[in-house]
PDB file of C-alpha atoms and ligand atoms in Angstrom:
ATOM      1  CA  MET R 689       7.549  -5.610  -5.053  1.00 52.00           C
ATOM      2  CA  ARG R 690       4.501  -6.797  -3.113  1.00 51.00           C
ATOM      3  CA  VAL R 691       4.889 -10.090  -1.261  1.00 54.00           C
ATOM      4  CA  VAL R 692       2.125 -12.428  -2.492  1.00 64.00           C
ATOM      5  CA  ASN R 693       0.104 -12.708   0.711  1.00 85.00           C
ATOM      6  CA  ARG R 694       0.805  -9.303   2.126  1.00 92.00           C
ATOM      7  CA  GLY R 695      -2.221  -7.608   3.678  1.00 96.00           C
ATOM      8  CA  ARG R 696      -3.555  -4.191   2.710  1.00 98.00           C
ATOM      9  CA  PHE R 697      -2.877  -0.961   4.560  1.00 98.00           C
ATOM     10  CA  ILE R 698      -5.838   1.438   4.763  1.00 98.00           C
ATOM     11  CA  THR R 699      -5.749   4.751   6.603  1.00 98.00           C
ATOM     12  CA  LEU R 700      -8.647   6.943   7.717  1.00 98.00           C
ATOM     13  CA  GLU R 701      -8.140  10.668   7.876  1.00 98.00           C
ATOM     14  CA  GLY R 702     -10.371  13.635   8.325  1.00 96.00           C
ATOM     15  CA  MET R 703     -11.710  16.469  10.328  1.00 92.00           C
ATOM     16  CA  GLU R 704     -12.382  16.434  14.054  1.00 91.00           C
ATOM     17  CA  GLY R 705     -15.878  15.023  14.595  1.00 92.00           C
ATOM     18  CA  ALA R 706     -16.036  13.340  11.177  1.00 94.00           C
ATOM     19  CA  GLY R 707     -16.850   9.967  12.756  1.00 93.00           C
ATOM     20  CA  LYS R 708     -13.650   8.127  11.761  1.00 95.00           C
ATOM     21  CA  THR R 709     -13.612   5.876  14.783  1.00 94.00           C
ATOM     22  CA  SER R 710     -17.166   4.541  14.301  1.00 95.00           C
ATOM     23  CA  ARG R 711     -16.735   4.138  10.537  1.00 97.00           C
ATOM     24  CA  LEU R 712     -13.486   2.263  11.140  1.00 97.00           C
ATOM     25  CA  ALA R 713     -15.359  -0.205  13.366  1.00 97.00           C
ATOM     26  CA  ASP R 714     -17.958  -0.699  10.585  1.00 98.00           C
ATOM     27  CA  LEU R 715     -15.188  -1.262   8.038  1.00 98.00           C
ATOM     28  CA  GLN R 716     -13.482  -3.777  10.303  1.00 98.00           C
ATOM     29  CA  ALA R 717     -16.734  -5.778  10.539  1.00 98.00           C
ATOM     30  CA  PHE R 718     -17.259  -5.521   6.748  1.00 98.00           C
ATOM     31  CA  LEU R 719     -13.798  -6.969   6.058  1.00 98.00           C
ATOM     32  CA  GLN R 720     -14.064  -9.658   8.711  1.00 98.00           C
ATOM     33  CA  GLN R 721     -17.341 -10.814   7.127  1.00 97.00           C
ATOM     34  CA  ARG R 722     -15.326 -11.254   3.930  1.00 96.00           C
ATOM     35  CA  GLY R 723     -12.827 -13.495   5.671  1.00 96.00           C
ATOM     36  CA  LYS R 724     -10.042 -10.986   6.273  1.00 97.00           C
ATOM     37  CA  THR R 725      -8.028 -10.836   9.464  1.00 98.00           C
ATOM     38  CA  VAL R 726      -8.128  -7.187  10.428  1.00 98.00           C
ATOM     39  CA  LEU R 727      -5.968  -5.150  12.750  1.00 98.00           C
ATOM     40  CA  ALA R 728      -7.556  -1.851  13.791  1.00 98.00           C
ATOM     41  CA  THR R 729      -5.159   0.657  15.259  1.00 98.00           C
ATOM     42  CA  ARG R 730      -4.645   4.398  15.620  1.00 98.00           C
ATOM     43  CA  GLU R 731      -2.133   7.239  15.639  1.00 98.00           C
ATOM     44  CA  PRO R 732      -0.719   8.703  17.636  1.00 98.00           C
ATOM     45  CA  GLY R 733      -0.769   5.432  19.561  1.00 98.00           C
ATOM     46  CA  GLY R 734      -1.046   1.777  18.663  1.00 98.00           C
ATOM     47  CA  THR R 735       1.766   0.583  20.966  1.00 98.00           C
ATOM     48  CA  ALA R 736       2.292   0.918  24.721  1.00 98.00           C
ATOM     49  CA  LEU R 737       4.882   3.652  24.193  1.00 98.00           C
ATOM     50  CA  GLY R 738       2.807   5.293  21.456  1.00 98.00           C
ATOM     51  CA  GLU R 739      -0.254   5.494  23.707  1.00 98.00           C
ATOM     52  CA  LYS R 740       1.872   7.259  26.345  1.00 97.00           C
ATOM     53  CA  LEU R 741       3.071   9.715  23.705  1.00 98.00           C
ATOM     54  CA  ARG R 742      -0.566  10.180  22.618  1.00 98.00           C
ATOM     55  CA  ALA R 743      -1.527  11.131  26.163  1.00 96.00           C
ATOM     56  CA  LEU R 744       1.286  13.712  26.224  1.00 96.00           C
ATOM     57  CA  LEU R 745       0.294  15.074  22.813  1.00 97.00           C
ATOM     58  CA  LEU R 746      -3.432  15.409  23.493  1.00 96.00           C
ATOM     59  CA  ALA R 747      -3.480  16.601  27.114  1.00 94.00           C
ATOM     60  CA  PRO R 748      -4.471  20.277  27.257  1.00 91.00           C
ATOM     61  CA  GLU R 749      -1.998  20.909  30.100  1.00 88.00           C
ATOM     62  CA  HIS R 750       0.847  20.439  27.607  1.00 78.00           C
ATOM     63  CA  GLY R 751      -0.653  23.359  25.660  1.00 73.00           C
ATOM     64  CA  PRO R 752       2.240  25.369  24.294  1.00 83.00           C
ATOM     65  CA  MET R 753       4.554  22.778  22.757  1.00 92.00           C
ATOM     66  CA  THR R 754       6.766  23.943  19.891  1.00 96.00           C
ATOM     67  CA  PRO R 755       5.441  22.679  16.535  1.00 97.00           C
ATOM     68  CA  LEU R 756       8.685  20.799  15.866  1.00 98.00           C
ATOM     69  CA  THR R 757       8.483  19.006  19.233  1.00 97.00           C
ATOM     70  CA  GLU R 758       4.922  18.030  18.376  1.00 98.00           C
ATOM     71  CA  LEU R 759       5.970  16.702  14.964  1.00 98.00           C
ATOM     72  CA  LEU R 760       8.903  14.735  16.409  1.00 98.00           C
ATOM     73  CA  LEU R 761       6.703  13.139  19.064  1.00 98.00           C
ATOM     74  CA  MET R 762       4.162  12.148  16.381  1.00 98.00           C
ATOM     75  CA  PHE R 763       6.945  10.486  14.406  1.00 98.00           C
ATOM     76  CA  ALA R 764       8.493   8.870  17.492  1.00 98.00           C
ATOM     77  CA  ALA R 765       5.141   7.188  18.138  1.00 98.00           C
ATOM     78  CA  ARG R 766       4.811   6.363  14.428  1.00 98.00           C
ATOM     79  CA  SER R 767       8.238   4.785  14.097  1.00 98.00           C
ATOM     80  CA  GLU R 768       7.458   2.447  16.966  1.00 98.00           C
ATOM     81  CA  HIS R 769       4.019   1.687  15.536  1.00 98.00           C
ATOM     82  CA  VAL R 770       5.305   0.933  12.037  1.00 98.00           C
ATOM     83  CA  GLN R 771       8.087  -1.374  13.214  1.00 98.00           C
ATOM     84  CA  GLN R 772       6.296  -3.156  16.042  1.00 98.00           C
ATOM     85  CA  VAL R 773       2.733  -3.387  14.752  1.00 98.00           C
ATOM     86  CA  ILE R 774       1.950  -2.297  11.187  1.00 98.00           C
ATOM     87  CA  LEU R 775       4.669  -4.060   9.183  1.00 98.00           C
ATOM     88  CA  PRO R 776       4.502  -7.344  11.123  1.00 98.00           C
ATOM     89  CA  ALA R 777       0.696  -7.424  10.623  1.00 98.00           C
ATOM     90  CA  LEU R 778       0.946  -6.693   6.870  1.00 98.00           C
ATOM     91  CA  ASP R 779       3.653  -9.322   6.495  1.00 97.00           C
ATOM     92  CA  ALA R 780       1.391 -11.828   8.258  1.00 97.00           C
ATOM     93  CA  GLY R 781      -1.313 -11.131   5.650  1.00 97.00           C
ATOM     94  CA  GLN R 782      -3.534  -8.992   7.873  1.00 98.00           C
ATOM     95  CA  TRP R 783      -5.448  -5.948   6.723  1.00 98.00           C
ATOM     96  CA  VAL R 784      -4.385  -2.935   8.766  1.00 98.00           C
ATOM     97  CA  LEU R 785      -6.917  -0.143   9.362  1.00 98.00           C
ATOM     98  CA  CYS R 786      -5.252   2.873  10.903  1.00 98.00           C
ATOM     99  CA  ASP R 787      -7.131   5.848  12.350  1.00 98.00           C
ATOM    100  CA  ARG R 788      -4.809   8.670  11.090  1.00 98.00           C
ATOM    101  CA  TYR R 789      -1.253   8.310   9.771  1.00 98.00           C
ATOM    102  CA  VAL R 790       1.445  10.385   7.993  1.00 98.00           C
ATOM    103  CA  ASP R 791      -1.103  12.527   6.104  1.00 98.00           C
ATOM    104  CA  ALA R 792      -2.263  13.870   9.490  1.00 98.00           C
ATOM    105  CA  SER R 793       1.245  15.202  10.153  1.00 98.00           C
ATOM    106  CA  TYR R 794       1.191  17.097   6.831  1.00 98.00           C
ATOM    107  CA  ALA R 795      -2.260  18.479   7.645  1.00 98.00           C
ATOM    108  CA  TYR R 796      -1.878  19.288  11.363  1.00 98.00           C
ATOM    109  CA  GLN R 797       1.827  20.045  11.857  1.00 98.00           C
ATOM    110  CA  GLY R 798       2.719  21.049   8.287  1.00 98.00           C
ATOM    111  CA  ALA R 799      -0.336  23.202   7.549  1.00 98.00           C
ATOM    112  CA  GLY R 800      -2.140  23.719  10.874  1.00 98.00           C
ATOM    113  CA  ARG R 801       1.005  24.598  12.846  1.00 98.00           C
ATOM    114  CA  GLY R 802       2.673  26.194   9.819  1.00 98.00           C
ATOM    115  CA  LEU R 803       5.818  24.029   9.738  1.00 98.00           C
ATOM    116  CA  GLY R 804       5.435  23.419   6.005  1.00 98.00           C
ATOM    117  CA  ASN R 805       5.807  20.123   4.194  1.00 98.00           C
ATOM    118  CA  ALA R 806       9.619  19.848   4.211  1.00 98.00           C
ATOM    119  CA  PRO R 807      10.194  18.678   7.814  1.00 98.00           C
ATOM    120  CA  VAL R 808       7.317  16.205   7.533  1.00 98.00           C
ATOM    121  CA  ALA R 809       8.677  14.842   4.245  1.00 98.00           C
ATOM    122  CA  ALA R 810      12.160  14.507   5.778  1.00 98.00           C
ATOM    123  CA  LEU R 811      10.785  12.352   8.599  1.00 98.00           C
ATOM    124  CA  GLU R 812       8.491  10.390   6.295  1.00 98.00           C
ATOM    125  CA  ALA R 813      11.554   9.479   4.218  1.00 98.00           C
ATOM    126  CA  LEU R 814      12.959   7.663   7.273  1.00 98.00           C
ATOM    127  CA  LEU R 815      10.016   5.237   7.351  1.00 98.00           C
ATOM    128  CA  PRO R 816      10.329   1.938   5.476  1.00 96.00           C
ATOM    129  CA  SER R 817       8.812   2.176   1.993  1.00 93.00           C
ATOM    130  CA  GLN R 818       6.550  -0.822   2.694  1.00 94.00           C
ATOM    131  CA  ALA R 819       4.738   1.323   5.257  1.00 96.00           C
ATOM    132  CA  HIS R 820       2.929   3.309   2.566  1.00 97.00           C
ATOM    133  CA  PRO R 821      -0.896   3.136   2.619  1.00 98.00           C
ATOM    134  CA  ASP R 822      -2.688   1.345  -0.231  1.00 98.00           C
ATOM    135  CA  LEU R 823      -5.773   3.495   0.307  1.00 98.00           C
ATOM    136  CA  THR R 824      -6.535   6.615   2.324  1.00 98.00           C
ATOM    137  CA  LEU R 825     -10.155   7.427   3.125  1.00 98.00           C
ATOM    138  CA  LEU R 826     -10.599  11.148   3.770  1.00 98.00           C
ATOM    139  CA  LEU R 827     -13.766  11.894   5.754  1.00 98.00           C
ATOM    140  CA  ASP R 828     -14.371  15.522   4.936  1.00 97.00           C
ATOM    141  CA  LEU R 829     -16.663  17.834   6.859  1.00 96.00           C
ATOM    142  CA  PRO R 830     -17.005  21.610   7.262  1.00 96.00           C
ATOM    143  CA  VAL R 831     -14.893  22.745  10.224  1.00 95.00           C
ATOM    144  CA  GLU R 832     -17.700  24.210  12.323  1.00 93.00           C
ATOM    145  CA  SER R 833     -19.962  21.163  12.164  1.00 92.00           C
ATOM    146  CA  GLY R 834     -17.059  18.838  12.938  1.00 93.00           C
ATOM    147  CA  LEU R 835     -15.950  20.854  15.969  1.00 92.00           C
ATOM    148  CA  ALA R 836     -19.540  21.037  17.218  1.00 91.00           C
ATOM    149  CA  ARG R 837     -19.840  17.228  16.969  1.00 90.00           C
ATOM    150  CA  ALA R 838     -16.464  16.757  18.703  1.00 88.00           C
ATOM    151  CA  LYS R 839     -17.538  19.103  21.496  1.00 86.00           C
ATOM    152  CA  ARG R 840     -20.641  17.004  22.212  1.00 89.00           C
ATOM    153  CA  ARG R 841     -18.314  14.034  22.885  1.00 87.00           C
ATOM    154  CA  GLY R 842     -16.810  15.702  25.958  1.00 87.00           C
ATOM    155  CA  ALA R 843     -13.811  17.760  27.063  1.00 88.00           C
ATOM    156  CA  ALA R 844     -11.801  19.129  24.140  1.00 90.00           C
ATOM    157  CA  ASP R 845      -8.248  17.825  23.683  1.00 93.00           C
ATOM    158  CA  ARG R 846      -5.251  20.017  22.749  1.00 94.00           C
ATOM    159  CA  PHE R 847      -6.120  19.920  19.030  1.00 95.00           C
ATOM    160  CA  GLU R 848      -9.871  20.300  19.424  1.00 93.00           C
ATOM    161  CA  GLN R 849      -9.180  23.461  21.434  1.00 92.00           C
ATOM    162  CA  GLU R 850      -7.455  25.069  18.434  1.00 94.00           C
ATOM    163  CA  THR R 851      -9.018  27.962  16.518  1.00 94.00           C
ATOM    164  CA  SER R 852     -11.270  27.435  13.534  1.00 95.00           C
ATOM    165  CA  GLY R 853      -8.503  29.028  11.406  1.00 97.00           C
ATOM    166  CA  PHE R 854      -6.175  26.194  12.443  1.00 97.00           C
ATOM    167  CA  HIS R 855      -8.789  23.577  11.524  1.00 97.00           C
ATOM    168  CA  GLN R 856      -9.510  25.348   8.243  1.00 98.00           C
ATOM    169  CA  ARG R 857      -5.821  25.026   7.291  1.00 98.00           C
ATOM    170  CA  VAL R 858      -5.942  21.343   8.265  1.00 98.00           C
ATOM    171  CA  ARG R 859      -9.010  20.778   6.078  1.00 98.00           C
ATOM    172  CA  GLU R 860      -7.532  22.592   3.086  1.00 98.00           C
ATOM    173  CA  ALA R 861      -4.268  20.636   3.367  1.00 98.00           C
ATOM    174  CA  TYR R 862      -6.142  17.318   3.429  1.00 98.00           C
ATOM    175  CA  LEU R 863      -8.280  18.308   0.428  1.00 98.00           C
ATOM    176  CA  SER R 864      -5.267  19.460  -1.517  1.00 98.00           C
ATOM    177  CA  ARG R 865      -3.344  16.250  -0.744  1.00 98.00           C
ATOM    178  CA  ALA R 866      -6.379  14.237  -1.881  1.00 98.00           C
ATOM    179  CA  ARG R 867      -6.587  16.179  -5.170  1.00 98.00           C
ATOM    180  CA  GLN R 868      -2.862  15.621  -5.795  1.00 98.00           C
ATOM    181  CA  ARG R 869      -3.061  11.880  -5.066  1.00 98.00           C
ATOM    182  CA  PRO R 870      -6.300  10.635  -6.639  1.00 97.00           C
ATOM    183  CA  GLN R 871      -4.939   7.077  -6.967  1.00 96.00           C
ATOM    184  CA  ARG R 872      -4.465   6.605  -3.233  1.00 98.00           C
ATOM    185  CA  TYR R 873      -7.102   8.920  -1.739  1.00 98.00           C
ATOM    186  CA  CYS R 874     -10.858   8.480  -1.685  1.00 98.00           C
ATOM    187  CA  LEU R 875     -12.727  11.635  -0.643  1.00 98.00           C
ATOM    188  CA  ILE R 876     -15.876  10.929   1.373  1.00 98.00           C
ATOM    189  CA  ASP R 877     -18.561  13.408   2.411  1.00 97.00           C
ATOM    190  CA  ALA R 878     -18.795  12.859   6.171  1.00 97.00           C
ATOM    191  CA  ALA R 879     -21.876  15.115   6.395  1.00 96.00           C
ATOM    192  CA  LEU R 880     -23.944  12.216   5.013  1.00 96.00           C
ATOM    193  CA  SER R 881     -25.629   9.724   7.366  1.00 96.00           C
ATOM    194  CA  PRO R 882     -23.396   7.137   9.071  1.00 96.00           C
ATOM    195  CA  PHE R 883     -25.014   4.460   6.882  1.00 97.00           C
ATOM    196  CA  GLU R 884     -24.214   6.361   3.673  1.00 98.00           C
ATOM    197  CA  VAL R 885     -20.652   7.106   4.797  1.00 98.00           C
ATOM    198  CA  SER R 886     -20.000   3.435   5.563  1.00 97.00           C
ATOM    199  CA  ALA R 887     -21.523   2.438   2.213  1.00 98.00           C
ATOM    200  CA  ALA R 888     -19.159   4.844   0.399  1.00 98.00           C
ATOM    201  CA  ILE R 889     -16.212   3.421   2.351  1.00 98.00           C
ATOM    202  CA  GLU R 890     -17.233  -0.145   1.468  1.00 98.00           C
ATOM    203  CA  ARG R 891     -17.442   0.751  -2.244  1.00 97.00           C
ATOM    204  CA  ALA R 892     -13.915   2.194  -2.134  1.00 97.00           C
ATOM    205  CA  VAL R 893     -12.462  -0.708  -0.140  1.00 98.00           C
ATOM    206  CA  GLY R 894     -14.320  -3.241  -2.274  1.00 96.00           C
ATOM    207  CA  ARG R 895     -11.981  -2.348  -5.128  1.00 93.00           C
ATOM    208  CA  LEU R 896      -9.068  -3.754  -3.100  1.00 94.00           C
ATOM    209  CA  LEU R 897     -10.789  -7.067  -2.374  1.00 92.00           C
TER     210      LEU R 897
HETATM  211  P1  LIG G1543      -8.240  11.839  16.773  1.00 88.56           P
HETATM  212  O1  LIG G1543      -7.717  10.913  15.743  1.00 88.56           O
HETATM  213  O2  LIG G1543      -9.103  12.930  16.286  1.00 88.56           O
HETATM  214  O3  LIG G1543      -8.906  10.948  17.867  1.00 88.56           O
HETATM  215  P2  LIG G1543     -10.246  11.187  18.647  1.00 88.56           P
HETATM  216  O4  LIG G1543     -11.270  10.763  17.665  1.00 88.56           O
HETATM  217  O5  LIG G1543     -10.087  10.308  19.829  1.00 88.56           O
HETATM  218  O6  LIG G1543     -10.279  12.673  18.979  1.00 88.56           O
HETATM  219  O7  LIG G1543      -7.096  12.475  17.725  1.00 88.56           O
HETATM  220  C1  LIG G1543      -5.811  12.556  17.387  1.00 88.56           C
HETATM  221  C2  LIG G1543      -5.382  13.988  17.277  1.00 88.56           C
HETATM  222  O8  LIG G1543      -4.007  14.011  16.941  1.00 88.56           O
HETATM  223  C3  LIG G1543      -6.133  14.755  16.182  1.00 88.56           C
HETATM  224  O9  LIG G1543      -6.540  16.012  16.686  1.00 88.56           O
HETATM  225  C4  LIG G1543      -5.093  14.986  15.129  1.00 88.56           C
HETATM  226  C5  LIG G1543      -3.783  14.881  15.853  1.00 88.56           C
HETATM  227  N1  LIG G1543      -2.681  14.373  15.024  1.00 88.56           N
HETATM  228  C6  LIG G1543      -1.716  15.241  14.566  1.00 88.56           C
HETATM  229  O10 LIG G1543      -1.779  16.437  14.847  1.00 88.56           O
HETATM  230  N2  LIG G1543      -0.678  14.766  13.814  1.00 88.56           N
HETATM  231  C7  LIG G1543      -0.547  13.449  13.508  1.00 88.56           C
HETATM  232  O11 LIG G1543       0.419  13.037  12.817  1.00 88.56           O
HETATM  233  C8  LIG G1543      -1.555  12.548  13.993  1.00 88.56           C
HETATM  234  C9  LIG G1543      -1.454  11.084  13.684  1.00 88.56           C
HETATM  235  C10 LIG G1543      -2.606  13.048  14.747  1.00 88.56           C
END
């Protein structure tokens, strides 16, 4: 049962180069203007330990990591993040906006790396049930345009360096998860202008206000 003043938990997911980080900043401002206290955070990361794990996970020099190691490190960072940051903020009535969360592990490690859903689901089951997102915004974009945008931002990280086949599997997994969970997911066309994307996000989030 939801505690009366508990905040809302919103996650942003999507393709590389879809503009999640900028749209998350817009959403934070939108909610703050409506009087909400907002915590913006990201995965992997969001805690001191999690940011160290993020650096390990993204650095190209750690290239060939086994997919299971990668998944376990994502969940090590996540466990810390959920316990130390996300749940305390929700319990204090804050709205938590998280740049990527468990769905990314299904898309990247489950589908992209080919581990399948079962190991991801087994780890997800270890998280507290209160750490389930109220809304997931999926910023969808064709793989090639997303990778081209990401490339313009600078040196590619370990995931951005992956093949377009890898990113195609990631995209299909996200789209299929969104189709299977229409109550929680809102699919957003990230090829639209930043203004239009933020407007679509505000319409979806407005329903939670
Ligand atoms: P990303 O969110 O794209 O940040 P930036 O905008 O700074 O590039 O980077 C995080 C990367 O981590 C992204 O490529 C997806 C990957 N990732 C996973 O593979 N599994 C996960 O569970 C999470 C949270 C992220």
